[in-house]
Coordinates of C-alpha atoms in Angstrom, one line a residue:
M1 CA 56.4 162.1 275.5
T2 CA 54.1 165.0 276.2
T3 CA 55.3 167.0 273.2
R4 CA 56.0 165.1 269.9
D5 CA 57.4 167.0 267.0
I6 CA 57.9 165.8 263.4
I7 CA 61.3 164.5 264.2
S8 CA 60.2 162.2 267.0
W9 CA 57.2 160.9 264.9
N10 CA 59.6 160.2 261.9
T11 CA 62.0 158.4 264.2
V12 CA 59.4 155.9 265.4
I13 CA 57.8 155.6 262.0
A14 CA 61.1 154.8 260.4
G15 CA 61.9 152.3 263.2
N16 CA 58.7 150.4 262.6
A17 CA 59.1 150.4 258.9
Q18 CA 62.8 149.2 259.0
N19 CA 61.8 146.4 261.4
G20 CA 59.0 145.1 259.2
L21 CA 56.2 146.5 261.3
H22 CA 54.5 148.1 258.3
E23 CA 51.0 148.3 259.6
D24 CA 52.2 150.0 262.8
A25 CA 54.3 152.5 260.7
L26 CA 51.3 153.4 258.5
A27 CA 49.0 153.6 261.6
M28 CA 51.4 156.1 263.2
V29 CA 51.3 158.3 260.0
R30 CA 47.6 158.5 260.4
E31 CA 48.0 159.3 264.1
M32 CA 50.5 162.0 263.2
G33 CA 48.0 163.5 260.8
G34 CA 45.4 163.4 263.6
A35 CA 47.8 165.4 265.8
G36 CA 47.9 168.2 263.3
L37 CA 51.3 167.3 261.7
K38 CA 51.8 166.8 258.0
P39 CA 54.3 164.2 256.6
D40 CA 57.6 165.6 255.3
I41 CA 60.2 164.2 253.0
F42 CA 61.7 162.0 255.8
T43 CA 58.2 160.6 256.5
L44 CA 57.8 159.7 252.9
S45 CA 61.3 158.2 252.7
A46 CA 60.2 155.8 255.4
I47 CA 56.8 154.8 254.2
L48 CA 56.7 155.0 250.4
P49 CA 59.0 151.9 250.1
I50 CA 56.3 150.0 252.0
F51 CA 53.8 150.7 249.3
A52 CA 56.3 150.0 246.6
Q53 CA 57.5 146.7 247.9
Y54 CA 54.9 145.2 250.3
V55 CA 51.5 146.7 249.8
C56 CA 51.0 146.6 246.0
A57 CA 47.3 146.9 246.0
R58 CA 47.5 150.2 247.8
V59 CA 49.8 152.2 245.5
E60 CA 46.9 154.7 245.0
D61 CA 47.3 155.5 248.7
S62 CA 51.0 156.1 248.2
I63 CA 50.2 158.5 245.4
R64 CA 47.7 160.4 247.6
V65 CA 50.2 160.7 250.4
F66 CA 52.8 162.0 247.9
K67 CA 50.4 164.6 246.5
I68 CA 49.8 166.3 249.9
T69 CA 53.5 166.5 250.7
R70 CA 54.8 170.1 250.2
Q71 CA 58.5 169.3 250.0
R72 CA 59.4 166.5 247.6
D73 CA 63.0 165.4 247.2
T74 CA 64.5 162.8 244.8
I75 CA 63.9 160.0 247.3
S76 CA 60.2 160.6 247.5
W77 CA 59.8 161.0 243.7
N78 CA 61.8 157.8 243.1
S79 CA 59.7 155.9 245.6
V80 CA 56.3 156.8 244.1
I81 CA 57.5 156.3 240.5
A82 CA 59.0 152.9 241.4
G83 CA 55.7 152.0 243.2
C84 CA 53.7 152.8 240.1
V85 CA 56.0 150.9 237.7
Q86 CA 56.3 147.9 239.9
N87 CA 52.5 147.6 240.1
G88 CA 51.8 147.9 236.4
M89 CA 50.8 151.6 236.4
F90 CA 53.3 152.5 233.7
D91 CA 51.5 155.5 232.2
E92 CA 51.2 157.0 235.7
G93 CA 54.8 156.3 236.4
L94 CA 55.8 158.1 233.2
R95 CA 53.5 161.1 234.0
L96 CA 55.1 161.4 237.4
F97 CA 58.6 161.2 235.9
R98 CA 57.8 164.0 233.5
Q99 CA 56.3 166.1 236.4
M100 CA 59.5 165.5 238.4
L101 CA 61.5 167.1 235.5
K102 CA 59.1 170.0 235.3
D103 CA 59.5 170.6 239.0
N104 CA 63.3 170.9 238.4
V105 CA 64.1 167.9 240.4
I106 CA 67.3 166.4 239.0
P107 CA 66.9 162.6 238.4
G108 CA 69.5 160.3 239.8
S109 CA 70.6 156.8 238.8
V110 CA 67.7 155.3 240.8
S111 CA 65.2 157.5 238.9
F112 CA 66.3 156.1 235.5
S113 CA 66.4 152.5 236.8
S114 CA 62.8 152.9 238.1
I115 CA 61.3 154.4 234.9
M116 CA 63.1 152.4 232.2
P117 CA 60.9 149.2 232.8
A118 CA 57.8 151.4 231.9
C119 CA 59.3 152.1 228.5
A120 CA 60.2 148.5 228.0
H121 CA 56.6 147.3 228.9
L122 CA 54.8 150.0 226.8
T123 CA 57.4 149.5 224.0
T124 CA 57.7 153.3 223.6
L125 CA 61.0 153.3 221.8
N126 CA 61.2 157.0 221.0
L127 CA 60.7 157.8 224.7
G128 CA 63.3 155.2 225.6
K129 CA 65.8 156.8 223.2
Q130 CA 65.2 160.2 224.8
L131 CA 65.8 158.8 228.2
H132 CA 68.9 157.1 226.9
G133 CA 70.2 160.5 225.7
Y134 CA 69.4 162.1 229.0
I135 CA 71.2 159.3 230.8
M136 CA 74.3 159.9 228.7
R137 CA 74.2 163.7 229.3
C138 CA 73.9 163.1 233.1
G139 CA 76.9 160.7 232.9
F140 CA 75.0 157.7 234.2
D141 CA 75.7 155.5 231.2
D142 CA 78.4 153.6 233.0
N143 CA 76.1 152.6 235.9
V144 CA 75.5 148.9 235.7
F145 CA 71.9 149.1 236.9
I146 CA 70.9 151.7 234.4
S147 CA 72.8 149.9 231.6
S148 CA 70.9 146.7 232.4
S149 CA 67.6 148.6 232.2
L150 CA 68.6 149.9 228.8
V151 CA 69.5 146.4 227.6
D152 CA 66.0 145.3 228.7
M153 CA 64.2 148.3 227.2
Y154 CA 65.9 148.0 223.7
A155 CA 65.4 144.2 223.6
K156 CA 61.7 144.5 224.4
C157 CA 61.3 147.4 221.9
G158 CA 62.7 145.2 219.1
H159 CA 66.2 146.7 219.0
I160 CA 68.2 143.5 220.0
R161 CA 71.3 144.7 218.2
T162 CA 71.4 148.0 220.2
A163 CA 70.7 146.0 223.4
G164 CA 73.8 143.8 222.5
W165 CA 75.9 146.8 221.9
I166 CA 75.1 148.3 225.3
F167 CA 75.6 144.9 227.0
G168 CA 79.0 144.6 225.4
G169 CA 80.0 147.9 227.0
I170 CA 79.0 147.1 230.5
K171 CA 81.8 146.8 233.0
G172 CA 81.3 144.5 235.9
R173 CA 78.2 142.8 234.6
D174 CA 75.9 141.4 237.3
M175 CA 73.1 138.9 237.3
V176 CA 70.6 141.5 236.1
S177 CA 72.6 142.6 233.1
W178 CA 73.3 139.0 232.0
T179 CA 69.7 137.9 232.5
A180 CA 68.4 140.9 230.5
M181 CA 70.6 140.0 227.5
I182 CA 69.8 136.3 227.7
M183 CA 66.1 136.9 227.8
G184 CA 66.4 139.4 225.0
C185 CA 68.0 136.9 222.8
A186 CA 65.4 134.3 223.8
L187 CA 62.5 136.6 222.8
H188 CA 64.0 137.3 219.5
G189 CA 64.6 133.7 218.7
Y190 CA 68.4 133.7 219.0
A191 CA 68.6 130.6 221.2
E192 CA 72.2 129.7 220.3
D193 CA 73.3 133.2 221.4
A194 CA 71.3 132.9 224.6
I195 CA 72.9 129.5 225.5
S196 CA 76.4 130.9 224.7
L197 CA 75.8 133.9 227.0
F198 CA 74.4 131.6 229.7
E199 CA 77.5 129.4 229.6
Q200 CA 79.8 132.5 229.5
M201 CA 78.1 133.9 232.5
K202 CA 78.8 130.8 234.5
L203 CA 82.5 130.8 233.4
E204 CA 82.8 134.4 234.8
G205 CA 81.7 133.1 238.2
I206 CA 78.1 134.2 238.3
R207 CA 75.8 131.5 239.6
P208 CA 72.4 131.4 237.7
N209 CA 69.3 132.4 239.7
H210 CA 65.7 131.4 239.0
V211 CA 65.2 134.3 236.5
A212 CA 68.3 133.3 234.5
I213 CA 66.9 129.7 234.3
T214 CA 63.6 131.0 233.1
A215 CA 65.4 133.0 230.4
I216 CA 67.4 130.0 229.1
L217 CA 64.4 127.7 229.2
T218 CA 62.5 130.4 227.2
A219 CA 65.3 130.4 224.6
C220 CA 65.1 126.6 224.3
S221 CA 61.3 126.8 224.0
H222 CA 61.3 129.4 221.2
A223 CA 63.8 127.3 219.2
G224 CA 62.4 123.9 219.8
M225 CA 65.5 122.7 221.6
I226 CA 64.0 119.9 223.7
D227 CA 67.2 118.1 224.7
E228 CA 68.9 121.3 225.8
G229 CA 65.8 122.5 227.7
R230 CA 65.4 119.2 229.5
R231 CA 69.1 119.3 230.5
Y232 CA 68.8 122.8 232.0
F233 CA 65.5 121.9 233.7
D234 CA 67.0 118.7 235.3
R235 CA 70.1 120.5 236.4
M236 CA 68.2 123.3 238.2
T237 CA 68.0 121.6 241.6
E238 CA 71.2 119.5 241.7
E239 CA 73.6 122.0 240.2
Y240 CA 72.1 125.3 241.1
G241 CA 70.0 124.5 244.1
I242 CA 66.9 126.0 242.6
R243 CA 63.5 124.3 242.9
P244 CA 61.4 124.6 239.8
G245 CA 58.8 127.3 240.1
L246 CA 55.7 128.0 238.0
E247 CA 57.6 130.0 235.4
H248 CA 60.0 127.1 234.9
Y249 CA 57.2 124.5 234.5
A250 CA 55.5 127.0 232.1
A251 CA 58.6 127.3 229.9
M252 CA 59.0 123.5 229.8
A253 CA 55.3 122.9 229.1
D254 CA 55.6 125.5 226.3
L255 CA 58.7 123.7 224.9
Y256 CA 56.9 120.4 224.8
S257 CA 53.7 121.9 223.4
R258 CA 55.5 123.8 220.5
K259 CA 57.2 120.6 219.4
G260 CA 53.9 118.8 219.4
K261 CA 54.7 116.6 222.4
L262 CA 51.3 117.3 223.9
N263 CA 51.2 114.2 226.1
D264 CA 54.6 115.0 227.6
A265 CA 53.4 118.5 228.4
Y266 CA 50.3 117.1 230.0
Q267 CA 52.3 114.7 232.1
L268 CA 54.7 117.5 233.2
I269 CA 51.9 119.8 234.3
S270 CA 50.1 117.0 236.1
T271 CA 53.2 116.5 238.3
M272 CA 52.8 120.1 239.7
T273 CA 51.2 120.5 243.1
T274 CA 48.7 123.2 242.1
P275 CA 48.9 123.9 238.3
T276 CA 47.3 127.2 237.4
G277 CA 44.8 127.9 234.6
T278 CA 47.5 129.9 232.9
I279 CA 49.9 127.0 232.5
W280 CA 47.1 124.7 231.4
S281 CA 46.2 127.3 228.8
L282 CA 49.7 126.9 227.2
L283 CA 48.8 123.3 226.5
L284 CA 45.3 124.3 225.3
S285 CA 46.7 126.7 222.8
A286 CA 49.0 124.0 221.5
C287 CA 46.0 121.7 221.1
R288 CA 44.6 124.2 218.8
V289 CA 47.7 124.4 216.7
H290 CA 48.1 120.6 216.5
K291 CA 44.3 120.1 216.2
N292 CA 44.0 117.7 219.1
V293 CA 40.3 118.2 220.1
D294 CA 40.1 115.3 222.6
L295 CA 43.0 116.5 224.7
A296 CA 41.7 120.1 224.4
E297 CA 38.5 119.1 226.1
K298 CA 40.4 117.4 228.8
V299 CA 42.7 120.3 229.4
A300 CA 39.8 122.8 229.2
S301 CA 38.0 121.0 232.1
K302 CA 41.2 121.3 234.1
I303 CA 41.3 125.0 233.5
F304 CA 37.7 125.6 234.4
E305 CA 38.2 123.7 237.7
V306 CA 40.7 126.2 238.9
D307 CA 39.7 129.3 236.9
P308 CA 36.0 129.2 235.8
E309 CA 36.1 132.7 234.3
N310 CA 39.2 132.2 232.2
I311 CA 38.2 134.2 229.0
G312 CA 41.2 133.1 226.9
A313 CA 40.5 129.4 227.6
R314 CA 36.9 129.6 226.5
V315 CA 37.8 131.5 223.4
L316 CA 40.5 128.9 222.5
L317 CA 38.0 126.0 223.1
S318 CA 35.5 127.7 220.9
N319 CA 38.1 128.2 218.2
I320 CA 39.2 124.6 218.5
Y321 CA 35.6 123.4 217.9
A322 CA 35.2 125.8 215.0
N323 CA 38.4 124.7 213.4
D324 CA 37.1 121.1 213.6
G325 CA 33.8 122.1 212.0
R326 CA 31.9 121.5 215.2
W327 CA 29.9 124.7 215.0
K328 CA 27.3 123.7 217.5
E329 CA 29.8 123.1 220.2
A330 CA 31.6 126.4 219.4
A331 CA 28.3 128.3 219.6
K332 CA 27.5 126.6 222.9
V333 CA 30.8 127.8 224.4
R334 CA 30.1 131.4 223.1
M335 CA 26.7 131.3 224.6
T336 CA 28.1 130.3 228.0
M337 CA 30.5 133.2 227.8
R338 CA 27.6 135.6 227.0
N339 CA 25.5 134.2 229.9
M340 CA 28.5 134.7 232.3
G341 CA 29.0 138.2 231.1
I342 CA 32.4 137.4 229.6
R343 CA 33.6 139.3 226.5
K344 CA 36.5 138.5 224.3
N345 CA 39.2 141.2 224.1
P346 CA 39.6 142.2 220.5
A347 CA 42.8 141.5 218.6
C348 CA 44.7 144.7 218.2
S349 CA 48.0 146.0 217.0
W350 CA 49.8 149.3 217.5
I351 CA 52.7 151.2 215.9
E352 CA 54.6 154.3 217.0
V353 CA 55.1 156.9 214.3
K354 CA 56.5 160.4 215.0
N355 CA 56.2 160.0 218.8
K356 CA 52.5 159.0 218.6
I357 CA 51.0 155.5 219.2
H358 CA 48.5 154.4 216.6
T359 CA 46.2 151.5 217.5
F360 CA 44.4 149.3 215.0
I361 CA 41.7 146.7 215.4
A362 CA 40.6 144.4 212.6
D363 CA 38.2 146.2 210.2
D364 CA 38.1 149.3 212.5
K365 CA 37.2 152.4 210.6
S366 CA 38.0 155.0 213.3
H367 CA 41.5 155.9 212.1
P368 CA 41.6 159.3 210.3
L369 CA 43.6 157.7 207.4
H370 CA 41.2 154.7 207.1
D371 CA 40.6 155.2 203.4
E372 CA 44.3 155.7 202.5
I373 CA 45.2 152.6 204.5
N374 CA 42.7 150.6 202.6
I375 CA 44.2 151.8 199.3
A376 CA 47.7 150.9 200.5
L377 CA 46.5 147.4 201.5
C378 CA 44.9 146.9 198.1
E379 CA 48.1 147.8 196.3
L380 CA 50.1 145.5 198.5
Q381 CA 47.6 142.7 198.0
E382 CA 47.9 143.0 194.2
K383 CA 51.7 142.9 194.4
M384 CA 51.6 139.9 196.8
E385 CA 49.3 137.9 194.5
L386 CA 51.6 138.6 191.5
A387 CA 54.4 137.2 193.7
G388 CA 52.4 134.0 194.2
Y389 CA 50.5 134.7 197.4
V390 CA 47.5 132.5 198.1
A391 CA 45.4 133.2 201.2
D392 CA 45.4 130.5 203.9
T393 CA 42.0 130.6 205.4
S394 CA 42.4 127.6 207.8
E395 CA 42.6 129.9 210.8
V396 CA 39.5 132.0 209.9
L397 CA 37.1 130.4 212.4
H398 CA 33.8 131.8 211.1
D399 CA 31.1 129.8 209.4
V400 CA 31.3 131.9 206.1
D401 CA 32.3 131.2 202.5
D402 CA 36.0 131.4 201.3
E403 CA 35.7 134.8 199.8
Q404 CA 34.4 136.3 203.0
K405 CA 37.2 134.5 204.9
K406 CA 39.8 136.1 202.6
Y407 CA 38.2 139.5 203.2
L408 CA 38.5 139.0 207.0
L409 CA 42.2 138.1 206.7
Y410 CA 43.0 141.2 204.7
G411 CA 41.7 143.4 207.5
H412 CA 43.8 141.9 210.3
S413 CA 45.1 144.5 212.7
E414 CA 48.8 143.9 212.1
R415 CA 48.4 144.4 208.3
R416 CA 46.7 147.7 208.8
A417 CA 49.4 148.8 211.2
I418 CA 52.1 147.8 208.7
A419 CA 50.4 149.5 205.8
F420 CA 50.1 152.7 207.9
G421 CA 53.7 152.5 208.8
I422 CA 54.9 152.0 205.2
M423 CA 52.9 155.1 204.0
S424 CA 53.9 157.2 207.0
T425 CA 57.7 156.7 207.1
P426 CA 60.5 157.3 204.7
A427 CA 61.6 154.4 202.4
G428 CA 64.0 152.0 204.1
T429 CA 62.7 152.8 207.6
T430 CA 62.2 149.7 209.8
I431 CA 58.5 149.1 210.7
R432 CA 57.9 148.0 214.3
V433 CA 54.5 146.6 215.2
I434 CA 53.2 145.1 218.5
K435 CA 50.2 142.7 218.5
N436 CA 48.4 141.5 221.6
I437 CA 47.8 137.9 220.4
R438 CA 49.6 135.3 218.4
I439 CA 50.2 136.2 214.7
C440 CA 48.2 133.9 212.4
V441 CA 49.8 131.7 209.7
D442 CA 48.4 133.7 206.8
C443 CA 49.6 137.1 208.1
H444 CA 53.0 135.6 208.8
T445 CA 53.2 134.5 205.2
A446 CA 51.9 137.9 204.0
I447 CA 54.3 139.9 206.0
K448 CA 57.3 137.9 204.6
L449 CA 56.2 138.9 201.1
I450 CA 55.5 142.5 202.1
S451 CA 59.0 142.8 203.5
K452 CA 60.5 141.7 200.2
I453 CA 58.2 143.8 198.1
V454 CA 58.8 147.1 199.9
G455 CA 62.5 146.4 200.7
R456 CA 62.1 147.0 204.5
E457 CA 62.7 145.1 207.7
I458 CA 59.4 144.6 209.5
V459 CA 59.6 143.7 213.2
V460 CA 56.4 142.2 214.7
R461 CA 56.1 141.4 218.4
D462 CA 53.2 139.1 219.2
N463 CA 52.2 137.8 222.6
S464 CA 55.0 135.2 222.5
R465 CA 58.1 136.5 220.7
F466 CA 59.6 138.8 218.1
H467 CA 59.5 138.1 214.4
H468 CA 62.1 139.9 212.2
F469 CA 60.9 139.9 208.6
R470 CA 63.5 140.7 206.0
D471 CA 63.8 139.9 202.3
G472 CA 60.9 137.5 202.4
E473 CA 62.2 135.5 205.4
C474 CA 61.4 135.5 209.1
S475 CA 63.9 135.1 212.0
C476 CA 61.6 132.5 213.7
G477 CA 62.3 130.0 210.9
E478 CA 58.6 129.2 210.8
Y479 CA 58.6 128.1 214.4
W480 CA 56.4 130.1 216.7

């Protein structure tokens, strides 16, 4: 063609994209720019899904293309937002969603389905609730895709009862909605409910996929249900035609490890073709809990073979040595980390109060209410001791005296977040805290007492599961 207008360019670009010729499609966009033509909304509709689905590492390019486009419709906004969220750029996805609203672009059902996972990942409950209200006003609350996203968001933000209520109202539940609810129950420790839902799903004619199997294995893992977990794992291939993947092996290894069956976990992982450092790390973490130093050294060597710069594994190994009183070996591991330029990420917790996220690090003095938080912690400590609390310093892995160990425990990030939440919210308000690592034994005991003393439910999500503390008890049943 001697004369090529925007329509002819878009036709060929879309044809390439739809037939999987993604590089050709993107190359033609560049050629079109060289010919003096700018992409329009139809160009973006063709190429942005490529970035969202196939070229994850180049989502920044997608955003740049989006920004130079003069006319942006709902499709282009949805594509770039989905691309950000699917690639872990949750804050950017939320920023773009807000900008879409400011530009008076009316969000559709796909818009909400795209952005809700960002709220679930960032555990921004208040924002999630605002979006839920918007969804109801727009009349999308009967959309199965959006409802499934709401189930997932509320479950991951600690509102499992609300998630259940929404799930109960979904008509024509599909695999996504069932899986979201099953996984929600699993993360909150309600294994029996998860199994009941899984079996009900099958009775309604929905065949489990690999994600549903992961969810039910996770439920079994968090409740220590070895026999049930083995049964579901063994039936994957013969009954559902699903070959076990990394996530299924990880769930089973976690199940064995939590129950103290470390050798079974080792044998299972060893049967994998190429076990990753991540799955070996599950077993290494269990070696710390069950104080098996010999196996820990064996597992650590496996990890460093496939992932030499695995920070978490080196920190775990150092802690295992320290817990066994082998301070020289622990120091040697730390020295190796320093020589490699590896730094441990600090333990931190965060809480959302009045639409603002407050982050706490152990003994951090940067919070504007630092002194008031310390006073609140001291008052709680006195009441806890009157109730019979005795600090458990077994997991304080520093070569210091017992009094110093107790002081270190009192400054743990989740306690500071909880104290701030108590002093910043009305009596009776549920406190919801997120922590980036496993909650320690002493803090678990302390929070049980705090929940009884202040008469509040305290929900803590660590890197493994949710803990619902109420009236001096925890939903995990001391199994986490």
